Amino acid sequence: MLTNKYLCSMILAMCSTLSCFAQEYSRVKIKVNLHGIDNEKLTLQFDDGIVLEELKSGRGDSSLFIDRPINTPYPRISTIYNSQYCENYFIEDNNAILNLFYDVSKKDAPVYSYKNTNITVIDTVSNKFYGDLRKDQEDELSKLNTFFKKHGHEIRSNDSVKYELTGLIKAINAKSMNFLATNSNDFFSFYYFKDQVLGLTNFIERDPEYYTHLLTYYNTTFPEKFRQSGEGKQIVSDLKLHISPVLLKENMAMPDVYFKDNHGDSIFYKNQKENFVLLDFWASWCGPCVQQIPDIKALRAQFSADSLKIVSISIDRDSASYINSIKQHKMDWLHSLDRGAVLSGSLGISSVPTVLLVDRNGKIVYYKNGGKLDVDRIRSIVGKD
């Protein structure tokens, strides 16, 4: 069943004024003022074009300040209040102000924003292009909603249900793509393709031919100014990964994807001075990841740095949680923050914990995704050298 929260995430909009592409962008500063808002009921998310980050406010805070690097000309804020009232906001320029209100007397729309600065909130009423697009899809969207209510619990387990869902999604996407092509110079079309068209493909299992079709459409429809942004390049990377997925396994060469440590230096694991490099993909919120920290500590204590280099790569989106967790668990080795699993995803790593042991020639000699770490096997491999 499509929950209110899920439906909220599906409702996106952008006004035609955003067709003027912002040529220069690197950071954005936003102030969010909360009026009558119960902070514990508010979910606030910031999308920098690549990473979607949940923002936290203190219980008594009346304002929240956002100062973030961005990878898109128009970063986004989404709000969900009490799991049912949601809005999506597009940041038009720096030093933006969002004034968010809750008024119980306004029964139809108790959560609203008013007198914002450099902020656009658009729905299908005020954005004619978006309204026409959704109206054109009414039949298909109604069928999709009915389908989820009836078969939502079978999506991953029933092949006939998967097949039917794939057909519905492709039909909706085809209508969307035909519509977006008529207004491809508007940033809204570009964003709708990313969030709605590609978002729905999360329900489609391996289908390289379809993803090739989507990549061709993307490259031939949207202007270079959108495609060359950090956000645009990430879309291409994600589509290519669906077309030719990376499947890491033992005895294969480690792909040439390098992470940065906390000082901004590249972490190499080919032709390095150390005999082996242990790559530990984890997150501070991941229980099994935290549970295996003592095993990694034991390896650090047993082998010298020349024999074994240990690198923990966090996919946390919240850098504060990442740093605090390292300190809390006394993880005394190299670390890298891969916010939102951007680089990890390019390696086909979709879940944590995942641990790789790479030898000095860059060959994967141990691979483990989930489950308990085989410390004895790692000891045997490293100890033999």
mmCIF file with all atom_site columns, N, CA, C and O in Angstrom, residues 201-236:
data_model
loop_
_atom_site.group_PDB
_atom_site.id
_atom_site.type_symbol
_atom_site.label_atom_id
_atom_site.label_alt_id
_atom_site.label_comp_id
_atom_site.label_asym_id
_atom_site.label_entity_id
_atom_site.label_seq_id
_atom_site.pdbx_PDB_ins_code
_atom_site.Cartn_x
_atom_site.Cartn_y
_atom_site.Cartn_z
_atom_site.occupancy
_atom_site.B_iso_or_equiv
_atom_site.pdbx_formal_charge
_atom_site.auth_seq_id
_atom_site.auth_comp_id
_atom_site.auth_asym_id
_atom_site.auth_atom_id
_atom_site.pdbx_PDB_model_num
ATOM 1   N N  . THR A 1 201 ? 11.937 3.100  -11.127 1.00 0.00 ? 201 THR A N  1
ATOM 2   C CA . THR A 1 201 ? 12.689 1.923  -11.582 1.00 0.00 ? 201 THR A CA 1
ATOM 3   C C  . THR A 1 201 ? 13.295 1.137  -10.422 1.00 0.00 ? 201 THR A C  1
ATOM 4   O O  . THR A 1 201 ? 13.805 0.030  -10.624 1.00 0.00 ? 201 THR A O  1
ATOM 5   N N  . ASN A 1 202 ? 13.223 1.674  -9.206  1.00 0.00 ? 202 ASN A N  1
ATOM 6   C CA . ASN A 1 202 ? 13.692 0.914  -8.049  1.00 0.00 ? 202 ASN A CA 1
ATOM 7   C C  . ASN A 1 202 ? 12.901 -0.376 -7.871  1.00 0.00 ? 202 ASN A C  1
ATOM 8   O O  . ASN A 1 202 ? 13.355 -1.307 -7.207  1.00 0.00 ? 202 ASN A O  1
ATOM 9   N N  . PHE A 1 203 ? 11.703 -0.414 -8.471  1.00 0.00 ? 203 PHE A N  1
ATOM 10  C CA . PHE A 1 203 ? 10.873 -1.613 -8.379  1.00 0.00 ? 203 PHE A CA 1
ATOM 11  C C  . PHE A 1 203 ? 11.128 -2.587 -9.534  1.00 0.00 ? 203 PHE A C  1
ATOM 12  O O  . PHE A 1 203 ? 10.526 -3.653 -9.593  1.00 0.00 ? 203 PHE A O  1
ATOM 13  N N  . ILE A 1 204 ? 11.991 -2.188 -10.467 1.00 0.00 ? 204 ILE A N  1
ATOM 14  C CA . ILE A 1 204 ? 12.290 -3.057 -11.607 1.00 0.00 ? 204 ILE A CA 1
ATOM 15  C C  . ILE A 1 204 ? 13.599 -3.789 -11.346 1.00 0.00 ? 204 ILE A C  1
ATOM 16  O O  . ILE A 1 204 ? 14.622 -3.167 -11.063 1.00 0.00 ? 204 ILE A O  1
ATOM 17  N N  . GLU A 1 205 ? 13.573 -5.097 -11.436 1.00 0.00 ? 205 GLU A N  1
ATOM 18  C CA . GLU A 1 205 ? 14.791 -5.867 -11.245 1.00 0.00 ? 205 GLU A CA 1
ATOM 19  C C  . GLU A 1 205 ? 15.632 -5.806 -12.519 1.00 0.00 ? 205 GLU A C  1
ATOM 20  O O  . GLU A 1 205 ? 15.272 -5.153 -13.488 1.00 0.00 ? 205 GLU A O  1
ATOM 21  N N  . ARG A 1 206 ? 16.731 -6.490 -12.535 1.00 0.00 ? 206 ARG A N  1
ATOM 22  C CA . ARG A 1 206 ? 17.720 -6.385 -13.602 1.00 0.00 ? 206 ARG A CA 1
ATOM 23  C C  . ARG A 1 206 ? 17.087 -6.363 -14.993 1.00 0.00 ? 206 ARG A C  1
ATOM 24  O O  . ARG A 1 206 ? 16.398 -7.301 -15.400 1.00 0.00 ? 206 ARG A O  1
ATOM 25  N N  . ASP A 1 207 ? 17.343 -5.259 -15.735 1.00 0.00 ? 207 ASP A N  1
ATOM 26  C CA . ASP A 1 207 ? 16.776 -5.076 -17.075 1.00 0.00 ? 207 ASP A CA 1
ATOM 27  C C  . ASP A 1 207 ? 17.697 -4.126 -17.849 1.00 0.00 ? 207 ASP A C  1
ATOM 28  O O  . ASP A 1 207 ? 17.361 -2.959 -18.079 1.00 0.00 ? 207 ASP A O  1
ATOM 29  N N  . PRO A 1 208 ? 18.887 -4.610 -18.256 1.00 0.00 ? 208 PRO A N  1
ATOM 30  C CA . PRO A 1 208 ? 19.873 -3.748 -18.920 1.00 0.00 ? 208 PRO A CA 1
ATOM 31  C C  . PRO A 1 208 ? 19.327 -3.041 -20.167 1.00 0.00 ? 208 PRO A C  1
ATOM 32  O O  . PRO A 1 208 ? 19.673 -1.888 -20.426 1.00 0.00 ? 208 PRO A O  1
ATOM 33  N N  . GLU A 1 209 ? 18.476 -3.718 -20.903 1.00 0.00 ? 209 GLU A N  1
ATOM 34  C CA . GLU A 1 209 ? 17.936 -3.115 -22.125 1.00 0.00 ? 209 GLU A CA 1
ATOM 35  C C  . GLU A 1 209 ? 17.109 -1.876 -21.806 1.00 0.00 ? 209 GLU A C  1
ATOM 36  O O  . GLU A 1 209 ? 17.208 -0.853 -22.491 1.00 0.00 ? 209 GLU A O  1
ATOM 37  N N  . TYR A 1 210 ? 16.299 -1.961 -20.756 1.00 0.00 ? 210 TYR A N  1
ATOM 38  C CA . TYR A 1 210 ? 15.465 -0.818 -20.391 1.00 0.00 ? 210 TYR A CA 1
ATOM 39  C C  . TYR A 1 210 ? 16.321 0.343  -19.889 1.00 0.00 ? 210 TYR A C  1
ATOM 40  O O  . TYR A 1 210 ? 16.078 1.508  -20.232 1.00 0.00 ? 210 TYR A O  1
ATOM 41  N N  . TYR A 1 211 ? 17.333 0.046  -19.088 1.00 0.00 ? 211 TYR A N  1
ATOM 42  C CA . TYR A 1 211 ? 18.202 1.113  -18.582 1.00 0.00 ? 211 TYR A CA 1
ATOM 43  C C  . TYR A 1 211 ? 19.030 1.745  -19.700 1.00 0.00 ? 211 TYR A C  1
ATOM 44  O O  . TYR A 1 211 ? 19.341 2.933  -19.650 1.00 0.00 ? 211 TYR A O  1
ATOM 45  N N  . THR A 1 212 ? 19.363 0.958  -20.709 1.00 0.00 ? 212 THR A N  1
ATOM 46  C CA . THR A 1 212 ? 20.045 1.521  -21.881 1.00 0.00 ? 212 THR A CA 1
ATOM 47  C C  . THR A 1 212 ? 19.128 2.501  -22.592 1.00 0.00 ? 212 THR A C  1
ATOM 48  O O  . THR A 1 212 ? 19.553 3.581  -23.040 1.00 0.00 ? 212 THR A O  1
ATOM 49  N N  . HIS A 1 213 ? 17.847 2.146  -22.690 1.00 0.00 ? 213 HIS A N  1
ATOM 50  C CA . HIS A 1 213 ? 16.840 3.036  -23.283 1.00 0.00 ? 213 HIS A CA 1
ATOM 51  C C  . HIS A 1 213 ? 16.743 4.341  -22.486 1.00 0.00 ? 213 HIS A C  1
ATOM 52  O O  . HIS A 1 213 ? 16.693 5.442  -23.069 1.00 0.00 ? 213 HIS A O  1
ATOM 53  N N  . LEU A 1 214 ? 16.736 4.243  -21.155 1.00 0.00 ? 214 LEU A N  1
ATOM 54  C CA . LEU A 1 214 ? 16.650 5.436  -20.314 1.00 0.00 ? 214 LEU A CA 1
ATOM 55  C C  . LEU A 1 214 ? 17.885 6.321  -20.469 1.00 0.00 ? 214 LEU A C  1
ATOM 56  O O  . LEU A 1 214 ? 17.777 7.555  -20.514 1.00 0.00 ? 214 LEU A O  1
ATOM 57  N N  . LEU A 1 215 ? 19.058 5.700  -20.573 1.00 0.00 ? 215 LEU A N  1
ATOM 58  C CA . LEU A 1 215 ? 20.294 6.469  -20.729 1.00 0.00 ? 215 LEU A CA 1
ATOM 59  C C  . LEU A 1 215 ? 20.313 7.194  -22.073 1.00 0.00 ? 215 LEU A C  1
ATOM 60  O O  . LEU A 1 215 ? 20.715 8.364  -22.151 1.00 0.00 ? 215 LEU A O  1
ATOM 61  N N  . THR A 1 216 ? 19.882 6.527  -23.124 1.00 0.00 ? 216 THR A N  1
ATOM 62  C CA . THR A 1 216 ? 19.819 7.158  -24.446 1.00 0.00 ? 216 THR A CA 1
ATOM 63  C C  . THR A 1 216 ? 18.863 8.340  -24.426 1.00 0.00 ? 216 THR A C  1
ATOM 64  O O  . THR A 1 216 ? 19.171 9.424  -24.955 1.00 0.00 ? 216 THR A O  1
ATOM 65  N N  . TYR A 1 217 ? 17.706 8.153  -23.822 1.00 0.00 ? 217 TYR A N  1
ATOM 66  C CA . TYR A 1 217 ? 16.729 9.244  -23.695 1.00 0.00 ? 217 TYR A CA 1
ATOM 67  C C  . TYR A 1 217 ? 17.335 10.418 -22.940 1.00 0.00 ? 217 TYR A C  1
ATOM 68  O O  . TYR A 1 217 ? 17.224 11.576 -23.362 1.00 0.00 ? 217 TYR A O  1
ATOM 69  N N  . TYR A 1 218 ? 17.979 10.120 -21.827 1.00 0.00 ? 218 TYR A N  1
ATOM 70  C CA . TYR A 1 218 ? 18.581 11.169 -20.987 1.00 0.00 ? 218 TYR A CA 1
ATOM 71  C C  . TYR A 1 218 ? 19.605 11.976 -21.781 1.00 0.00 ? 218 TYR A C  1
ATOM 72  O O  . TYR A 1 218 ? 19.590 13.217 -21.759 1.00 0.00 ? 218 TYR A O  1
ATOM 73  N N  . ASN A 1 219 ? 20.493 11.307 -22.487 1.00 0.00 ? 219 ASN A N  1
ATOM 74  C CA . ASN A 1 219 ? 21.571 11.976 -23.221 1.00 0.00 ? 219 ASN A CA 1
ATOM 75  C C  . ASN A 1 219 ? 21.073 12.774 -24.418 1.00 0.00 ? 219 ASN A C  1
ATOM 76  O O  . ASN A 1 219 ? 21.715 13.750 -24.826 1.00 0.00 ? 219 ASN A O  1
ATOM 77  N N  . THR A 1 220 ? 19.960 12.378 -24.988 1.00 0.00 ? 220 THR A N  1
ATOM 78  C CA . THR A 1 220 ? 19.455 13.048 -26.189 1.00 0.00 ? 220 THR A CA 1
ATOM 79  C C  . THR A 1 220 ? 18.340 14.048 -25.899 1.00 0.00 ? 220 THR A C  1
ATOM 80  O O  . THR A 1 220 ? 17.931 14.786 -26.789 1.00 0.00 ? 220 THR A O  1
ATOM 81  N N  . THR A 1 221 ? 17.871 14.080 -24.657 1.00 0.00 ? 221 THR A N  1
ATOM 82  C CA . THR A 1 221 ? 16.732 14.944 -24.323 1.00 0.00 ? 221 THR A CA 1
ATOM 83  C C  . THR A 1 221 ? 17.139 16.194 -23.554 1.00 0.00 ? 221 THR A C  1
ATOM 84  O O  . THR A 1 221 ? 16.735 17.310 -23.909 1.00 0.00 ? 221 THR A O  1
ATOM 85  N N  . PHE A 1 222 ? 17.963 16.038 -22.538 1.00 0.00 ? 222 PHE A N  1
ATOM 86  C CA . PHE A 1 222 ? 18.267 17.162 -21.664 1.00 0.00 ? 222 PHE A CA 1
ATOM 87  C C  . PHE A 1 222 ? 19.539 17.885 -22.101 1.00 0.00 ? 222 PHE A C  1
ATOM 88  O O  . PHE A 1 222 ? 20.485 17.264 -22.593 1.00 0.00 ? 222 PHE A O  1
ATOM 89  N N  . PRO A 1 223 ? 19.567 19.204 -21.919 1.00 0.00 ? 223 PRO A N  1
ATOM 90  C CA . PRO A 1 223 ? 20.730 19.987 -22.367 1.00 0.00 ? 223 PRO A CA 1
ATOM 91  C C  . PRO A 1 223 ? 21.976 19.688 -21.553 1.00 0.00 ? 223 PRO A C  1
ATOM 92  O O  . PRO A 1 223 ? 21.912 19.228 -20.413 1.00 0.00 ? 223 PRO A O  1
ATOM 93  N N  . GLU A 1 224 ? 23.108 19.983 -22.151 1.00 0.00 ? 224 GLU A N  1
ATOM 94  C CA . GLU A 1 224 ? 24.399 19.691 -21.518 1.00 0.00 ? 224 GLU A CA 1
ATOM 95  C C  . GLU A 1 224 ? 24.547 20.409 -20.191 1.00 0.00 ? 224 GLU A C  1
ATOM 96  O O  . GLU A 1 224 ? 25.181 19.898 -19.263 1.00 0.00 ? 224 GLU A O  1
ATOM 97  N N  . LYS A 1 225 ? 23.984 21.598 -20.061 1.00 0.00 ? 225 LYS A N  1
ATOM 98  C CA . LYS A 1 225 ? 24.138 22.367 -18.827 1.00 0.00 ? 225 LYS A CA 1
ATOM 99  C C  . LYS A 1 225 ? 23.565 21.617 -17.616 1.00 0.00 ? 225 LYS A C  1
ATOM 100 O O  . LYS A 1 225 ? 24.052 21.771 -16.499 1.00 0.00 ? 225 LYS A O  1
ATOM 101 N N  . PHE A 1 226 ? 22.553 20.786 -17.827 1.00 0.00 ? 226 PHE A N  1
ATOM 102 C CA . PHE A 1 226 ? 22.035 19.966 -16.737 1.00 0.00 ? 226 PHE A CA 1
ATOM 103 C C  . PHE A 1 226 ? 22.863 18.701 -16.581 1.00 0.00 ? 226 PHE A C  1
ATOM 104 O O  . PHE A 1 226 ? 23.201 18.292 -15.478 1.00 0.00 ? 226 PHE A O  1
ATOM 105 N N  . ARG A 1 227 ? 23.197 18.076 -17.699 1.00 0.00 ? 227 ARG A N  1
ATOM 106 C CA . ARG A 1 227 ? 23.899 16.785 -17.667 1.00 0.00 ? 227 ARG A CA 1
ATOM 107 C C  . ARG A 1 227 ? 25.317 16.896 -17.114 1.00 0.00 ? 227 ARG A C  1
ATOM 108 O O  . ARG A 1 227 ? 25.858 15.925 -16.590 1.00 0.00 ? 227 ARG A O  1
ATOM 109 N N  . GLN A 1 228 ? 25.932 18.080 -17.228 1.00 0.00 ? 228 GLN A N  1
ATOM 110 C CA . GLN A 1 228 ? 27.304 18.259 -16.769 1.00 0.00 ? 228 GLN A CA 1
ATOM 111 C C  . GLN A 1 228 ? 27.399 18.701 -15.317 1.00 0.00 ? 228 GLN A C  1
ATOM 112 O O  . GLN A 1 228 ? 28.495 18.868 -14.782 1.00 0.00 ? 228 GLN A O  1
ATOM 113 N N  . SER A 1 229 ? 26.288 18.882 -14.650 1.00 0.00 ? 229 SER A N  1
ATOM 114 C CA . SER A 1 229 ? 26.330 19.188 -13.220 1.00 0.00 ? 229 SER A CA 1
ATOM 115 C C  . SER A 1 229 ? 26.709 17.914 -12.470 1.00 0.00 ? 229 SER A C  1
ATOM 116 O O  . SER A 1 229 ? 26.668 16.801 -13.004 1.00 0.00 ? 229 SER A O  1
ATOM 117 N N  . GLY A 1 230 ? 27.102 18.066 -11.201 1.00 0.00 ? 230 GLY A N  1
ATOM 118 C CA . GLY A 1 230 ? 27.415 16.896 -10.400 1.00 0.00 ? 230 GLY A CA 1
ATOM 119 C C  . GLY A 1 230 ? 26.232 15.948 -10.332 1.00 0.00 ? 230 GLY A C  1
ATOM 120 O O  . GLY A 1 230 ? 26.381 14.716 -10.393 1.00 0.00 ? 230 GLY A O  1
ATOM 121 N N  . GLU A 1 231 ? 25.057 16.521 -10.214 1.00 0.00 ? 231 GLU A N  1
ATOM 122 C CA . GLU A 1 231 ? 23.831 15.732 -10.178 1.00 0.00 ? 231 GLU A CA 1
ATOM 123 C C  . GLU A 1 231 ? 23.631 14.971 -11.485 1.00 0.00 ? 231 GLU A C  1
ATOM 124 O O  . GLU A 1 231 ? 23.290 13.781 -11.480 1.00 0.00 ? 231 GLU A O  1
ATOM 125 N N  . GLY A 1 232 ? 23.865 15.658 -12.599 1.00 0.00 ? 232 GLY A N  1
ATOM 126 C CA . GLY A 1 232 ? 23.694 15.032 -13.905 1.00 0.00 ? 232 GLY A CA 1
ATOM 127 C C  . GLY A 1 232 ? 24.657 13.897 -14.146 1.00 0.00 ? 232 GLY A C  1
ATOM 128 O O  . GLY A 1 232 ? 24.291 12.844 -14.692 1.00 0.00 ? 232 GLY A O  1
ATOM 129 N N  . LYS A 1 233 ? 25.911 14.079 -13.749 1.00 0.00 ? 233 LYS A N  1
ATOM 130 C CA . LYS A 1 233 ? 26.918 13.033 -13.933 1.00 0.00 ? 233 LYS A CA 1
ATOM 131 C C  . LYS A 1 233 ? 26.606 11.816 -13.068 1.00 0.00 ? 233 LYS A C  1
ATOM 132 O O  . LYS A 1 233 ? 26.864 10.682 -13.463 1.00 0.00 ? 233 LYS A O  1
ATOM 133 N N  . GLN A 1 234 ? 26.038 12.053 -11.883 1.00 0.00 ? 234 GLN A N  1
ATOM 134 C CA . GLN A 1 234 ? 25.688 10.936 -11.015 1.00 0.00 ? 234 GLN A CA 1
ATOM 135 C C  . GLN A 1 234 ? 24.569 10.097 -11.621 1.00 0.00 ? 234 GLN A C  1
ATOM 136 O O  . GLN A 1 234 ? 24.545 8.872  -11.486 1.00 0.00 ? 234 GLN A O  1
ATOM 137 N N  . ILE A 1 235 ? 23.637 10.745 -12.319 1.00 0.00 ? 235 ILE A N  1
ATOM 138 C CA . ILE A 1 235 ? 22.566 10.018 -12.998 1.00 0.00 ? 235 ILE A CA 1
ATOM 139 C C  . ILE A 1 235 ? 23.150 9.056  -14.022 1.00 0.00 ? 235 ILE A C  1
ATOM 140 O O  . ILE A 1 235 ? 22.756 7.889  -14.113 1.00 0.00 ? 235 ILE A O  1
ATOM 141 N N  . VAL A 1 236 ? 24.107 9.538  -14.814 1.00 0.00 ? 236 VAL A N  1
ATOM 142 C CA . VAL A 1 236 ? 24.754 8.688  -15.823 1.00 0.00 ? 236 VAL A CA 1
ATOM 143 C C  . VAL A 1 236 ? 25.459 7.518  -15.158 1.00 0.00 ? 236 VAL A C  1
ATOM 144 O O  . VAL A 1 236 ? 25.343 6.365  -15.609 1.00 0.00 ? 236 VAL A O  1
#
